Structure formats: structure tokens, C-alpha cells
Short mmCIF file of C-alpha atoms and ligand atoms in Angstrom, two decimals:
data_model
loop_
_atom_site.label_atom_id
_atom_site.label_comp_id
_atom_site.label_asym_id
_atom_site.label_seq_id
_atom_site.Cartn_x
_atom_site.Cartn_y
_atom_site.Cartn_z
CA UNK N 14 0.14 0.25 -0.16
CA UNK N 15 1.34 3.41 -0.85
CA UNK N 16 1.77 5.86 1.93
CA UNK N 17 2.28 8.81 0.02
CA UNK N 18 -0.76 10.88 -0.45
CA UNK N 19 -2.45 10.01 -3.67
CA UNK N 20 -4.27 13.49 -3.62
CA UNK N 21 -4.75 16.65 -2.09
CA UNK N 22 -8.64 16.77 -0.63
CA UNK N 23 -8.78 19.89 -3.14
CA UNK N 24 -7.71 18.25 -6.39
CA UNK N 25 -9.93 15.23 -5.41
CA UNK N 26 -13.04 16.84 -5.18
CA UNK N 27 -12.19 18.74 -8.20
CA UNK N 28 -11.45 15.64 -10.09
CA UNK N 29 -14.66 14.18 -8.83
CA UNK N 30 -16.61 17.24 -9.92
CA UNK N 31 -18.27 17.14 -6.63
CA UNK N 32 -18.79 19.18 -3.29
CA UNK N 33 -17.19 18.68 -0.08
CA UNK N 34 -18.36 18.90 3.29
CA UNK N 35 -15.66 18.56 6.33
CA UNK N 36 -12.05 18.02 5.77
CA UNK N 37 -9.90 14.48 5.70
CA UNK N 38 -8.52 13.72 9.37
CA UNK N 39 -5.01 12.42 7.59
CA UNK N 40 -3.33 12.18 4.18
CA UNK N 41 -5.58 10.18 1.45
CA UNK N 42 -3.64 7.15 0.78
CA UNK N 43 -5.74 4.79 -0.85
CA UNK N 44 -9.29 4.01 -2.35
CA UNK N 45 -11.62 1.58 -1.39
CA UNK N 46 -15.17 0.20 -2.22
CA UNK N 47 -15.26 -2.58 0.41
CA UNK N 48 -14.82 -1.84 4.14
CA UNK N 49 -14.07 -5.82 4.89
CA UNK N 50 -10.62 -4.94 2.93
CA UNK N 51 -10.73 -1.18 3.76
CA UNK N 52 -6.90 0.16 4.98
CA UNK N 53 -6.65 3.56 7.23
CA UNK N 54 -5.99 6.54 4.99
CA UNK N 55 -8.57 5.36 2.01
CA UNK N 56 -11.42 7.24 0.94
CA UNK N 57 -14.17 5.01 0.86
CA UNK N 58 -16.76 5.32 -2.42
CA UNK N 59 -20.13 4.20 -1.60
CA UNK N 60 -21.04 2.25 -4.83
CA UNK N 61 -24.44 0.64 -5.76
CA UNK N 62 -23.59 -2.62 -6.70
CA UNK N 63 -24.82 -6.09 -5.22
CA UNK N 64 -25.46 -4.08 -2.00
CA UNK N 65 -25.50 -0.25 -1.47
CA UNK N 66 -22.10 0.88 -0.19
CA UNK N 67 -23.94 3.90 1.73
CA UNK N 68 -24.61 1.36 4.39
CA UNK N 69 -21.31 0.90 5.08
CA UNK N 70 -20.08 4.84 5.43
CA UNK N 71 -20.05 4.84 9.27
CA UNK N 72 -18.02 1.33 9.00
CA UNK N 73 -15.81 3.07 6.75
CA UNK N 74 -14.94 5.93 8.48
CA UNK N 75 -14.84 3.63 11.96
CA UNK N 76 -12.06 1.97 10.29
CA UNK N 77 -9.92 5.12 9.31
CA UNK N 78 -11.29 6.08 5.99
CA UNK N 79 -9.81 9.73 5.47
CA UNK N 80 -13.27 10.81 3.49
CA UNK N 81 -16.28 9.18 1.66
CA UNK N 82 -17.58 9.68 -1.75
CA UNK N 83 -21.42 9.58 -1.51
CA UNK N 84 -24.36 10.45 -3.23
CA UNK N 85 -26.32 14.18 -2.71
CA UNK N 86 -28.93 12.10 -0.73
CA UNK N 87 -26.86 10.62 1.76
CA UNK N 88 -27.83 11.69 5.09
CA UNK N 89 -24.88 11.91 7.04
CA UNK N 90 -24.50 10.49 10.44
CA UNK N 91 -22.78 11.09 13.64
CA UNK N 92 -18.97 9.94 13.33
CA UNK N 93 -18.86 10.75 9.42
CA UNK N 94 -15.47 12.36 8.74
CA UNK N 95 -15.26 14.31 5.43
CA UNK N 96 -17.90 13.43 2.84
CA UNK N 97 -17.63 14.48 -0.84
CA UNK N 98 -21.05 14.79 -2.51
CA UNK N 99 -21.98 13.88 -5.99
CA UNK N 100 -25.01 12.76 -8.08
CA UNK N 101 -23.71 9.63 -9.11
CA UNK N 102 -20.69 8.05 -6.83
CA UNK N 103 -19.42 5.71 -10.22
CA UNK N 104 -19.48 8.63 -12.42
CA UNK N 105 -17.05 10.14 -9.70
CA UNK N 106 -14.82 7.44 -9.35
CA UNK N 107 -14.61 7.44 -13.42
CA UNK N 108 -13.85 11.13 -13.38
CA UNK N 109 -11.43 10.53 -10.73
CA UNK N 110 -9.69 7.60 -12.82
CA UNK N 111 -9.82 9.58 -15.96
CA UNK N 112 -7.62 12.63 -13.76
CA UNK N 113 -5.31 10.09 -12.70
CA UNK N 114 -4.51 8.76 -15.94
CA UNK N 115 -4.18 12.62 -17.06
CA UNK N 116 -1.53 13.58 -14.66
CA UNK N 117 0.84 10.80 -15.58
CA UNK N 118 4.11 12.27 -17.16
CA UNK N 119 4.41 12.20 -20.98
CA UNK N 120 6.64 9.21 -21.08
CA UNK N 121 5.02 7.11 -18.33
CA UNK N 122 3.64 4.11 -20.35
CA UNK N 123 0.23 2.49 -20.12
CA UNK N 124 -0.64 -1.43 -20.82
CA UNK N 125 -3.76 -2.69 -21.40
CA UNK N 126 -4.64 -6.40 -21.13
CA UNK N 127 -7.57 -8.51 -22.31
CA UNK N 128 -8.41 -11.65 -23.51
CA UNK N 129 -10.58 -14.98 -23.27
CA UNK N 130 -8.05 -16.32 -20.82
CA UNK N 131 -4.72 -15.24 -19.07
CA UNK N 132 -5.45 -11.84 -18.29
CA UNK N 133 -4.37 -12.03 -14.48
CA UNK N 134 -1.54 -14.26 -15.23
CA UNK N 135 -0.12 -11.85 -17.89
CA UNK N 136 -0.87 -9.04 -15.96
CA UNK N 137 0.96 -10.21 -13.13
CA UNK N 138 4.14 -11.10 -15.31
CA UNK N 139 4.01 -7.53 -16.71
CA UNK N 140 4.07 -6.29 -13.39
CA UNK N 141 7.12 -8.43 -12.69
CA UNK N 142 8.66 -7.84 -15.67
CA UNK N 143 8.35 -3.54 -15.39
CA UNK N 144 8.63 -3.66 -11.96
CA UNK N 145 12.59 -4.35 -12.13
CA UNK N 146 12.65 -1.21 -14.66
CA UNK N 147 10.61 1.55 -12.68
CA UNK N 148 7.70 2.34 -10.20
CA UNK N 149 4.77 0.48 -11.65
CA UNK N 150 1.33 -0.27 -10.61
CA UNK N 151 -1.22 -2.61 -11.78
CA UNK N 152 -4.36 -3.64 -11.11
CA UNK N 153 -5.19 -5.76 -8.06
CA UNK N 154 -6.67 -9.60 -8.62
CA UNK N 155 -9.20 -9.24 -11.56
CA UNK N 156 -10.25 -5.98 -11.00
CA UNK N 157 -11.25 -5.63 -14.43
CA UNK N 158 -14.69 -4.39 -14.64
CA UNK N 159 -16.74 -0.96 -14.82
CA UNK N 160 -15.78 -0.42 -11.17
CA UNK N 161 -12.25 -2.56 -10.87
CA UNK N 162 -10.82 -0.34 -14.12
CA UNK N 163 -11.82 3.33 -12.72
CA UNK N 164 -10.57 2.16 -8.98
CA UNK N 165 -7.27 0.77 -10.43
CA UNK N 166 -6.68 4.57 -12.10
CA UNK N 167 -8.00 6.11 -8.93
CA UNK N 168 -5.32 4.21 -6.76
CA UNK N 169 -2.79 5.13 -9.48
CA UNK N 170 0.19 7.31 -7.95
CA UNK N 171 1.22 10.12 -10.14
CA UNK N 172 4.70 9.19 -10.07
CA UNK N 173 3.96 5.75 -11.92
CA UNK N 174 6.24 5.19 -14.74
CA UNK N 175 4.36 1.96 -15.82
CA UNK N 176 0.67 1.13 -15.55
CA UNK N 177 -0.77 -2.15 -16.20
CA UNK N 178 -4.34 -2.47 -16.64
CA UNK N 179 -6.64 -5.79 -16.65
CA UNK N 180 -9.89 -4.98 -18.77
CA UNK N 181 -12.21 -7.99 -18.88
CA UNK N 182 -16.21 -7.73 -20.64
CA UNK N 183 -19.28 -10.40 -20.37
CA UNK N 184 -20.90 -8.47 -23.53
CA UNK N 185 -20.04 -6.60 -26.35
CA UNK N 186 -19.70 -2.59 -25.97
CA UNK N 187 -18.03 -2.74 -22.45
CA UNK N 188 -14.21 -2.66 -23.54
CA UNK N 189 -15.03 0.55 -25.14
CA UNK N 190 -15.14 2.81 -22.13
CA UNK N 191 -13.05 1.14 -20.10
CA UNK N 192 -9.98 1.13 -22.28
CA UNK N 193 -11.22 5.26 -22.95
CA UNK N 194 -10.46 5.78 -19.42
CA UNK N 195 -7.32 3.85 -19.57
CA UNK N 196 -5.68 5.15 -22.88
CA UNK N 197 -2.87 2.42 -23.28
CA UNK N 198 0.11 2.96 -25.25
CA UNK N 199 0.01 -1.05 -25.64
CA UNK N 200 -2.81 -2.94 -25.87
CA UNK N 201 -3.13 -6.95 -25.92
CA UNK N 202 -5.58 -9.79 -26.52
CA UNK N 203 -4.24 -12.79 -24.91
CA UNK N 204 -6.39 -15.17 -26.78
CA UNK N 205 -10.02 -15.40 -27.93
CA UNK N 206 -11.81 -18.46 -26.95
CA UNK N 207 -15.49 -19.66 -25.92
CA UNK N 208 -15.67 -18.22 -22.86
CA UNK N 209 -18.84 -16.04 -21.90
CA UNK N 210 -20.41 -17.59 -25.34
CA UNK N 211 -24.04 -17.48 -23.65
CA UNK N 212 -23.59 -13.56 -24.41
CA UNK N 213 -22.70 -13.89 -28.25
CA UNK N 214 -24.20 -15.26 -31.22
CA UNK N 215 -20.61 -16.61 -32.37
CA UNK N 216 -16.93 -16.62 -31.51
CA UNK N 217 -16.49 -13.93 -34.24
CA UNK N 218 -18.60 -11.58 -31.96
CA UNK N 219 -16.21 -12.55 -29.19
CA UNK N 220 -13.11 -11.61 -31.08
CA UNK N 221 -15.01 -7.98 -32.20
CA UNK N 222 -15.66 -7.47 -28.57
CA UNK N 223 -12.44 -7.70 -27.07
CA UNK N 224 -10.86 -6.02 -30.37
CA UNK N 225 -12.83 -3.00 -28.63
CA UNK N 226 -9.61 -2.44 -26.58
CA UNK N 227 -7.76 -0.80 -29.52
CA UNK N 228 -10.27 1.66 -29.52
CA UNK N 229 -8.73 3.55 -26.55
CA UNK N 230 -5.08 3.34 -27.87
CA UNK N 231 -2.96 6.33 -28.21
CA UNK N 232 -1.79 7.73 -31.11
CA UNK N 233 1.16 5.76 -32.25
CA UNK N 234 0.40 3.34 -30.03
CA UNK N 235 1.07 -0.50 -30.11
CA UNK N 236 -1.60 -3.49 -30.71
CA UNK N 237 -0.32 -6.96 -29.72
CA UNK N 238 -2.08 -9.77 -31.43
CA UNK N 239 -1.85 -13.54 -30.98
CA UNK N 240 -1.25 -14.78 -34.45
CA UNK N 241 -1.76 -18.73 -33.20
CA UNK N 242 -5.32 -18.00 -32.80
CA UNK N 243 -7.78 -18.47 -35.28
CA UNK N 244 -9.37 -15.08 -34.91
CA UNK N 245 -5.90 -13.67 -35.72
CA UNK N 246 -6.87 -11.74 -39.03
CA UNK N 247 -9.79 -10.27 -37.68
CA UNK N 248 -8.34 -8.80 -34.79
CA UNK N 249 -5.55 -7.53 -37.05
CA UNK N 250 -8.05 -5.85 -39.51
CA UNK N 251 -9.74 -3.96 -36.40
CA UNK N 252 -6.43 -2.93 -35.10
CA UNK N 253 -5.35 -1.62 -38.94
CA UNK N 254 -8.63 0.95 -38.66
CA UNK N 255 -6.72 2.67 -35.89
CA UNK N 256 -3.43 3.30 -37.59
CA UNK N 257 -1.46 1.90 -34.83
CA UNK N 258 1.70 -0.51 -35.07
CA UNK N 259 1.10 -4.04 -34.83
CA UNK N 260 2.96 -6.85 -33.16
CA UNK N 261 2.19 -10.14 -33.67
CA UNK N 262 3.05 -12.94 -31.04
CA UNK N 263 3.55 -16.60 -32.09
CA UNK N 264 5.14 -19.93 -30.86
CA UNK N 265 4.02 -21.75 -33.88
CA UNK N 266 5.43 -19.36 -36.83
CA UNK N 267 8.63 -18.23 -38.06
CA UNK N 268 8.89 -14.70 -37.96
CA UNK N 269 9.44 -14.30 -41.62
CA UNK N 270 7.00 -16.41 -42.41
CA UNK N 271 4.20 -14.79 -39.77
CA UNK N 272 5.14 -11.04 -41.33
CA UNK N 273 4.44 -12.68 -44.63
CA UNK N 274 1.31 -14.44 -43.78
CA UNK N 275 -0.57 -11.79 -41.65
CA UNK N 276 1.28 -8.25 -42.75
CA UNK N 277 2.20 -7.05 -39.50
CA UNK N 278 4.68 -4.52 -38.60
CA UNK N 279 6.64 -6.51 -36.04
CA UNK N 280 6.72 -10.33 -34.59
CA UNK N 281 7.94 -11.86 -31.55
CA UNK N 282 8.34 -15.38 -32.04
CA UNK N 283 9.43 -18.61 -30.15
CA UNK N 284 12.93 -20.02 -31.06
CA UNK N 285 13.29 -22.71 -28.40
CA UNK N 286 11.45 -23.98 -25.54
CA UNK N 287 12.11 -26.79 -22.83
CA UNK N 288 9.78 -27.58 -19.88
CA UNK N 289 11.16 -28.99 -16.38
CA UNK N 290 8.64 -29.96 -13.70
CA UNK N 291 8.50 -26.45 -12.19
CA UNK N 292 9.79 -23.97 -15.04
CA UNK N 293 9.74 -23.05 -18.49
CA UNK N 294 12.64 -22.05 -20.55
CA UNK N 295 13.53 -20.94 -24.06
CA UNK N 296 14.47 -18.26 -26.48
CA UNK N 297 12.69 -15.62 -27.83
CA UNK N 298 13.04 -14.33 -31.60
CA UNK N 299 12.00 -10.83 -32.78
CA UNK N 300 11.67 -9.46 -36.28
CA UNK N 301 14.36 -6.93 -37.22
CA UNK N 302 16.62 -8.08 -34.21
CA UNK N 303 19.80 -10.05 -34.21
CA UNK N 304 19.99 -12.93 -32.22
CA UNK N 305 17.75 -14.21 -29.53
CA UNK N 306 16.85 -13.76 -25.79
CA UNK N 307 16.75 -15.91 -23.36
CA UNK N 308 13.87 -16.20 -20.80
CA UNK N 309 13.18 -18.74 -17.78
CA UNK N 310 9.44 -18.49 -16.16
CA UNK N 311 8.88 -20.47 -12.56
CA UNK N 312 6.05 -22.06 -13.97
CA UNK N 313 4.83 -25.03 -16.77
CA UNK N 314 3.24 -24.60 -19.87
CA UNK N 315 3.25 -23.41 -23.79
CA UNK N 316 0.18 -20.94 -22.55
CA UNK N 317 2.59 -19.59 -20.06
CA UNK N 318 5.51 -19.36 -22.43
CA UNK N 319 3.07 -17.34 -24.79
CA UNK N 320 2.00 -15.03 -22.05
CA UNK N 321 5.89 -14.27 -21.73
CA UNK N 322 5.93 -13.74 -25.35
CA UNK N 323 3.33 -10.88 -24.78
CA UNK N 324 5.59 -9.37 -22.13
CA UNK N 325 8.85 -9.55 -24.43
CA UNK N 326 6.73 -7.61 -27.26
CA UNK N 327 5.52 -5.23 -24.56
CA UNK N 328 8.77 -4.04 -23.19
CA UNK N 329 9.65 -3.63 -26.74
CA UNK N 330 6.74 -1.45 -27.47
CA UNK N 331 7.12 0.87 -24.62
CA UNK N 332 11.28 1.24 -25.46
CA UNK N 333 11.81 -0.26 -22.32
CA UNK N 334 15.06 -2.45 -21.27
CA UNK N 335 13.70 -5.79 -22.66
CA UNK N 336 16.41 -8.12 -21.65
CA UNK N 337 16.15 -6.76 -18.06
CA UNK N 338 12.36 -6.89 -17.73
CA UNK N 339 12.23 -10.38 -19.27
CA UNK N 340 14.98 -11.69 -17.02
CA UNK N 341 13.03 -10.70 -14.13
CA UNK N 342 9.89 -13.38 -14.98
CA UNK N 343 12.32 -15.87 -13.82
CA UNK N 344 10.75 -14.95 -10.28
CA UNK N 345 7.39 -15.29 -11.86
CA UNK N 346 5.06 -18.00 -10.12
CA UNK N 347 1.73 -18.83 -10.72
CA UNK N 348 -0.99 -16.82 -8.57
CA UNK N 349 -3.15 -19.42 -6.26
CA UNK N 350 -5.58 -21.39 -8.36
CA UNK N 351 -3.76 -20.90 -11.27
CA UNK N 352 -1.31 -23.83 -11.89
CA UNK N 353 0.45 -23.48 -8.33
CA UNK N 354 2.19 -26.77 -7.79
CA UNK N 355 2.57 -27.96 -4.04
CA UNK N 356 4.15 -31.51 -3.17
CA UNK N 357 2.41 -33.22 -0.52
CA UNK N 358 3.64 -36.26 1.57
CA UNK N 359 1.24 -38.97 2.99
CA UNK N 360 1.78 -39.60 6.56
CA UNK N 361 2.88 -43.13 6.00
CA UNK N 362 5.47 -42.01 3.36
CA UNK N 363 5.29 -41.36 -0.45
CA UNK N 364 4.28 -38.13 -2.33
CA UNK N 365 1.90 -36.61 -4.50
CA UNK N 366 1.93 -33.66 -6.74
CA UNK N 367 -1.11 -31.36 -6.69
CA UNK N 368 -1.36 -28.79 -9.22
CA UNK N 369 -4.01 -26.01 -8.17
CA UNK N 370 -5.88 -24.72 -11.20
CA UNK N 371 -9.10 -24.28 -9.25
CA UNK N 372 -9.71 -20.32 -9.69
CA UNK N 373 -11.67 -20.74 -13.18
CA UNK N 374 -12.10 -22.66 -16.33
CA UNK N 375 -13.17 -22.73 -19.78
CA UNK N 376 -12.50 -24.59 -22.56
CA UNK N 377 -9.15 -23.35 -23.57
CA UNK N 378 -7.84 -23.11 -19.85
CA UNK N 379 -8.68 -26.71 -19.50
CA UNK N 380 -6.80 -27.74 -22.67
CA UNK N 381 -4.01 -25.83 -21.56
CA UNK N 382 -4.06 -26.95 -17.94
CA UNK N 383 -4.11 -30.74 -19.24
CA UNK N 384 -1.53 -29.83 -21.74
CA UNK N 385 1.29 -29.62 -18.64
CA UNK N 386 0.54 -33.21 -17.77
CA UNK N 387 3.04 -35.05 -20.11
CA UNK N 388 5.81 -32.88 -19.14
CA UNK N 389 5.71 -34.41 -15.66
CA UNK N 390 7.68 -38.20 -16.16
CA UNK N 391 5.82 -41.33 -15.49
CA UNK N 392 8.88 -42.39 -13.53
CA UNK N 393 8.34 -39.86 -10.65
CA UNK N 394 4.50 -39.46 -10.98
CA UNK N 395 2.99 -42.78 -12.68
CA UNK N 396 -0.65 -41.89 -12.20
CA UNK N 397 -2.18 -38.85 -13.89
CA UNK N 398 -5.45 -37.63 -12.18
CA UNK N 399 -7.70 -35.12 -13.74
CA UNK N 400 -10.09 -33.68 -11.06
CA UNK N 401 -12.54 -31.38 -13.02
CA UNK N 402 -15.68 -29.29 -12.09
CA UNK N 403 -18.39 -27.53 -14.36
CA UNK N 404 -17.26 -24.87 -16.58
CA UNK N 405 -19.80 -22.52 -16.12
CA UNK N 406 -21.42 -19.38 -18.63
CA UNK N 407 -21.18 -21.88 -21.80
CA UNK N 408 -24.46 -21.34 -22.93
CA UNK N 409 -26.48 -24.29 -24.75
CA UNK N 410 -23.50 -25.81 -26.00
CA UNK N 411 -22.15 -26.30 -22.68
CA UNK N 412 -22.78 -30.21 -22.88
CA UNK N 413 -20.86 -30.54 -26.08
CA UNK N 414 -18.16 -28.31 -24.89
CA UNK N 415 -17.53 -30.75 -21.82
CA UNK N 416 -17.64 -33.82 -23.77
CA UNK N 417 -15.26 -32.31 -26.31
CA UNK N 418 -12.62 -32.42 -23.57
CA UNK N 419 -12.19 -35.95 -24.47
CA UNK N 420 -9.39 -35.68 -26.93
CA UNK N 421 -7.59 -33.59 -24.37
CA UNK N 422 -7.91 -36.12 -21.72
CA UNK N 423 -6.72 -38.89 -24.30
CA UNK N 424 -4.04 -36.59 -25.44
CA UNK N 425 -2.23 -36.01 -22.33
CA UNK N 426 -2.43 -39.49 -20.77
CA UNK N 427 -4.82 -38.66 -18.25
CA UNK N 428 -5.58 -42.19 -16.03
CA UNK N 429 -8.31 -41.42 -13.83
CA UNK N 430 -10.74 -38.79 -14.35
CA UNK N 431 -13.08 -37.38 -11.17
CA UNK N 432 -15.54 -35.18 -12.24
CA UNK N 433 -18.11 -32.88 -10.22
CA UNK N 434 -21.00 -31.29 -11.59
CA UNK N 435 -23.56 -32.25 -14.34
CA UNK N 436 -21.95 -30.68 -16.93
CA UNK N 437 -19.25 -32.63 -16.66
CA UNK N 438 -21.05 -35.65 -16.19
CA UNK N 439 -21.19 -35.32 -20.13
CA UNK N 440 -17.45 -35.98 -20.12
CA UNK N 441 -17.18 -38.65 -17.39
CA UNK N 442 -19.80 -40.87 -18.69
CA UNK N 443 -17.80 -41.01 -22.08
CA UNK N 444 -14.39 -41.68 -20.81
CA UNK N 445 -13.59 -45.53 -20.56
CA UNK N 446 -14.76 -47.28 -17.36
CA UNK N 447 -11.40 -48.20 -16.39
CA UNK N 448 -10.34 -44.14 -16.32
CA UNK N 449 -13.44 -43.13 -14.32
CA UNK N 450 -12.37 -42.34 -10.79
CA UNK N 451 -15.92 -41.23 -9.64
CA UNK N 452 -18.68 -38.41 -10.52
CA UNK N 453 -20.63 -36.55 -7.86
CA UNK N 454 -22.93 -33.74 -8.16
CA UNK N 455 -21.07 -31.26 -6.15
CA UNK N 456 -17.56 -30.87 -5.10
CA UNK N 457 -18.35 -31.46 -1.74
CA UNK N 458 -20.17 -34.74 -2.55
CA UNK N 459 -16.84 -35.85 -4.49
CA UNK N 460 -14.59 -35.37 -1.70
CA UNK N 461 -14.77 -38.52 0.00
CA UNK N 462 -14.48 -40.62 -3.23
CA UNK N 463 -11.30 -38.65 -4.54
CA UNK N 464 -9.53 -38.74 -0.86
CA UNK N 465 -9.58 -42.68 -0.65
CA UNK N 466 -8.50 -42.93 -4.01
CA UNK N 467 -5.26 -40.92 -3.98
CA UNK N 468 -1.76 -42.72 -3.68
CA UNK N 469 1.76 -42.09 -3.52
CA UNK N 470 3.05 -41.23 -7.10
CA UNK N 471 -0.26 -39.59 -8.08
CA UNK N 472 0.01 -36.21 -9.77
CA UNK N 473 -3.41 -34.39 -9.25
CA UNK N 474 -4.60 -31.51 -11.40
CA UNK N 475 -7.82 -29.88 -10.20
CA UNK N 476 -9.84 -27.38 -12.15
CA UNK N 477 -13.08 -25.68 -12.84
CA UNK N 478 -14.99 -22.47 -12.80
CA UNK N 479 -15.12 -20.66 -9.81
CA UNK N 480 -18.37 -21.29 -9.19
CA UNK N 481 -17.78 -25.09 -9.18
CA UNK N 482 -15.91 -24.79 -5.88
CA UNK N 483 -13.52 -26.89 -6.57
CA UNK N 484 -11.07 -25.01 -4.30
CA UNK N 485 -12.40 -27.06 -1.34
CA UNK N 486 -10.62 -30.43 -2.91
CA UNK N 487 -7.50 -28.59 -2.86
CA UNK N 488 -7.93 -27.73 0.72
CA UNK N 489 -9.15 -31.37 1.56
CA UNK N 490 -5.77 -32.62 -0.17
CA UNK N 491 -3.89 -30.35 1.84
CA UNK N 492 -5.34 -31.18 4.92
CA UNK N 493 -5.16 -34.65 4.34
CA UNK N 494 -1.66 -35.05 3.22
CA UNK N 495 1.57 -32.80 4.71
CA UNK N 496 3.08 -30.00 2.38
CA UNK N 497 6.67 -30.98 2.03
CA UNK N 498 7.61 -27.56 0.16
CA UNK N 499 6.41 -24.38 0.37
CA UNK N 500 3.43 -23.66 -1.92
CA UNK N 501 4.91 -22.42 -5.22
CA UNK N 502 2.42 -19.69 -5.38
CA UNK N 503 2.57 -15.87 -6.25
CA UNK N 504 0.52 -12.55 -5.27
CA UNK N 505 -3.05 -13.13 -4.43
CA UNK N 506 -5.13 -13.63 -7.40
N1 ATP C 786 -2.40 -17.98 -22.59
C1 ATP C 786 -3.03 -18.75 -22.01
N2 ATP C 786 -3.94 -19.64 -22.65
C2 ATP C 786 -4.84 -20.25 -21.78
N3 ATP C 786 -4.94 -20.58 -20.68
C3 ATP C 786 -4.10 -19.70 -19.90
C4 ATP C 786 -3.33 -18.74 -20.61
N4 ATP C 786 -2.42 -17.97 -19.80
C5 ATP C 786 -2.76 -18.82 -18.31
N5 ATP C 786 -3.98 -19.50 -18.59
C6 ATP C 786 -4.65 -20.30 -17.75
O1 ATP C 786 -6.06 -20.03 -17.59
C7 ATP C 786 -6.63 -19.82 -16.14
C8 ATP C 786 -6.89 -18.32 -15.92
O2 ATP C 786 -5.92 -17.66 -16.02
P1 ATP C 786 -6.16 -16.28 -15.84
O3 ATP C 786 -6.78 -16.00 -14.15
O4 ATP C 786 -5.19 -15.29 -15.75
O5 ATP C 786 -7.17 -15.74 -16.55
P2 ATP C 786 -7.97 -14.26 -16.47
O6 ATP C 786 -8.34 -14.00 -18.20
O7 ATP C 786 -7.28 -13.39 -15.58
O8 ATP C 786 -9.69 -14.85 -16.25
P3 ATP C 786 -10.85 -14.00 -15.55
O9 ATP C 786 -11.80 -13.61 -16.75
O10 ATP C 786 -11.50 -14.68 -14.50
O11 ATP C 786 -10.20 -12.87 -14.41
C9 ATP C 786 -5.45 -20.30 -15.44
O12 ATP C 786 -5.61 -21.67 -14.96
C10 ATP C 786 -4.14 -20.24 -16.35
O13 ATP C 786 -3.53 -21.23 -15.88
MG1 MG C 787 -8.25 -12.20 -14.16
#
């Protein structure tokens, strides 16, 4: 948490376009919309979301809020401190966010990340890389929506040199206003997949909604596009209309071939790559540069390598010291629930490897997570167990998309499948009986069956949408077996 004042009271009131009563008890060092996590010195913003934040203003002041941004109609209570009154608190937050962006130095660089999967992972990799080069500010967790993006902007210190924003969407039209606030110099789309498909007619619609991120690009900004994605040409065409520099990212193609095929301005490609049980290493080749750059990331999987290529391109596009930034990725470890690995001992001896992918899932990230299993040698881990929960928000295609994971189960040599939820049942019933561990309606019901079956030498990968609550199985395994190594986890979410 920053300890320097983010704003003077007068400048904040002006930025919010609001009127003020009282004066803050101390310096304003942050912003909060949630009294469960508020810190002393934060400005509390009473948003109307699932609950009305105005019910928590007193609690915010009791916990040391420096001021509160409230609606004109809010009736002040005894004990309230400085109040900043406005017609609409969300609009005020957006105005503060825009003012925070406007006051950055002209040589500061802003990067915006969207995509169907991998946003938070890539954002955290970017944070690590740019942090090595100068004062860096980045979104917390997956704060990527209509309040998360302006809140991240409002929290941005004026001295920020590199700012990194995660931007998400569930519907067409949501990214345009957010990227308009962020005004990135570099905008990237990790990948386009059939996540949130229930709100779209088809995947092309998803691609177009992601491409909205380019509408906020600064003049002479750079669009980073995944050339290995089936919608690459569509994204490139969209970026072209903005007259920006376009860099293609590829792990599957040679730079010269990719430039010829896609007519992009630049290419960052993978020259070589090896995986160990806990790390991915390789070399990056960039069009127009001699030689290659080495990289190493403390996590496994080609999808993670792809994210590192995006980081390389972002470093290049901002004119930063690319080799030094890329070298910082060696310290990367996945955030909790996104591929973190733990070795655990059974009381009687013998080890299992637990891969925690429980934070979220869609067909693309399921395949990506399963794809790391073959890199674990059978000699150390003879049995591969996938514990999969329902992927949510997939619309009418959901049963087919679940059953369609069969090829990935086969290709990655999964020996035993445990499944939870009505959607995963479609996959479960399709695998050969010898490879069925157990199915249950919920993760809670699956728990005893799973725990009874685990044995030393198992690698256990747990994954599902957050709403499928597969994290409880991770917790149950960790409670039964004893951790032998520190969890290989990175920053929170
Ligand atoms: N480039 C990628 N392609 C496919 N899967 C990825 C990629 N990067 C990370 N993943 C995996 O996808 C899952 C979700 O990752 P992450 O949290 O970074 O996505 P997100 O886009 O931020 O999700 P959300 O929309 O919930 O914020 C993790 O299990 C992670 O290991
Ligand atoms: Mg995220």
C-alpha cells in the first residue's frame, strides 16, 4: 500500500466534480469500495452494486477512512468524517480515474490486457517485468470491470512510470468505455476463445468485443495480437482501422513467415523451448533484431510461454530495457488457483504433486492446464489424475463443450478422471470405465471418493469454474497430506 498521499482533498474534489463538507483527518493514501478490506487513510467510495455502499459509510470511518464519496442524498451520520457529495458515485470514480490517467508524465507508459483467458496471469507477468525497470502500478486481482478499472486508475500514484490494467467483459460494448479511460500505449489480447459465449451469437462476436480494446489506444500506440489464434486476421483488421503499430505474437511460426502471412509490422516468436517439472525456459526471436533473448519462467506450459512472449513485445513497444525486464520473469510463479504446484507427503510416506487450477475454467484453459501433464515424467509420477468441475457460462453448447474435452484427456494421458457437476457428467460418462474415478453432483460430494483413491506417485490436477468450488478439494487434499515444500504460489489472485 502506498503511504504517500495520492491526492490533496481539493484536487480530489475537483477531479470528482463534486462538493465537499468537512476535511479529511489525515492524508488520503488509497481508495476502497469494500469495508472488509479498507485500510486507514483510504477514501471510501459508496457504490451501488450488489449492496448499497452507503450502508457501510459509518463502518468505513470507524476503520479509519480519510473521506467518503457519497450520493447527494446521503444523510450524514454522527461520526462521519469528510464527505464528498456527488449525483452518481460511479461517475465520480470514473472522473477521478480519468484525472489520474491525465496527470501521468508524458513518458509514462500504459499497458492494457484483455483476452478470454490469461489476463491476470499476463498482467502479473507484466507487473514483475516492468517493476524491475521503474515505478509500476497494476490492477489488483481481476479488477477488470466497470468499477475495477476506474478504481485501479484512481489508486495510481502520479509518479507511476509503468501502469498495467486488466480489462474484462461479459458483453459487447463493455471494453470501449474502459479502454477509453485507460488510454493505453500498448493494448494486447491474449487469446479469443468461447468463454462467456452465452452472451454472444458466435466466436467472431467475442473477437470483435475484445478488439474494442484498440479503440482506446493512444496515437502511435501498439496492438499486440496472438497470431496462433484462429481469429488473428479479424483482430488485425480491427487494429488496422486505428492506424496503430501491430506486433504479432507466435509460438508456432517463424517470424518471416508470420510477417508474410499476416502483414503485421513486427513479430515476436519462440525460437526454442524446454519444460522442467516446475519451469519453462527458452529463447525469443524478434523480427528485426539479431540473435535471440533467453527467458525462464517459474511455471510450466506453452500457454505460459505465450504470455511471456507478450511481455517481451510489451517491453519492446514501450521502449523499455527488454532483456532486463524479461530476466525478471524468472521469479514468476503462478497466482493461487492458476497452476500453483505443491508437493505433499502422506503420513505413511510417499509423495503426490498437487496442481491447483481451481480458480477458473473454460475449454481453452482446461486444455492448457491438461497439456502440462505430459511434461511430468511417469518415472516420478506414474499416475495422472484430473479432477474437473463444471465450466460455467457456456450457454446451450455447454454439454458438447464438456464432452469435447475427451480428446485432451486422451492426448495428455490422464489415467483417472474425477468429475463434479451436471456438465462434467457428459465427459465422465464418455471416458472408458477403467479411467473413471468417480462422479458426484458437487465438489463436496466428490470429496470422500477422491480422498479415498489418492496414492503416492499421483499427480493431481484440480480445475473448474470458480462457481464449481473445486478449491475445496484442493483444501481437503492439503489437509489430509502434509506439505513438503512451500507452496509455489505468487501474489494473491
Ligand atoms: N495464454 C493462456 N492460454 C490459456 N490458458 C491460460 C493462459 N494463461 C493462463 N492460462 C490459464 O488460464 C486460467 C485462468 O488464468 P487467468 O486468471 O490469468 O485468466 P483471466 O483471463 O484473468 O480470467 P478472469 O476472466 O477470471 O479474470 C489459469 O488456469 C491459467 O493457468
Ligand atoms: Mg483475471
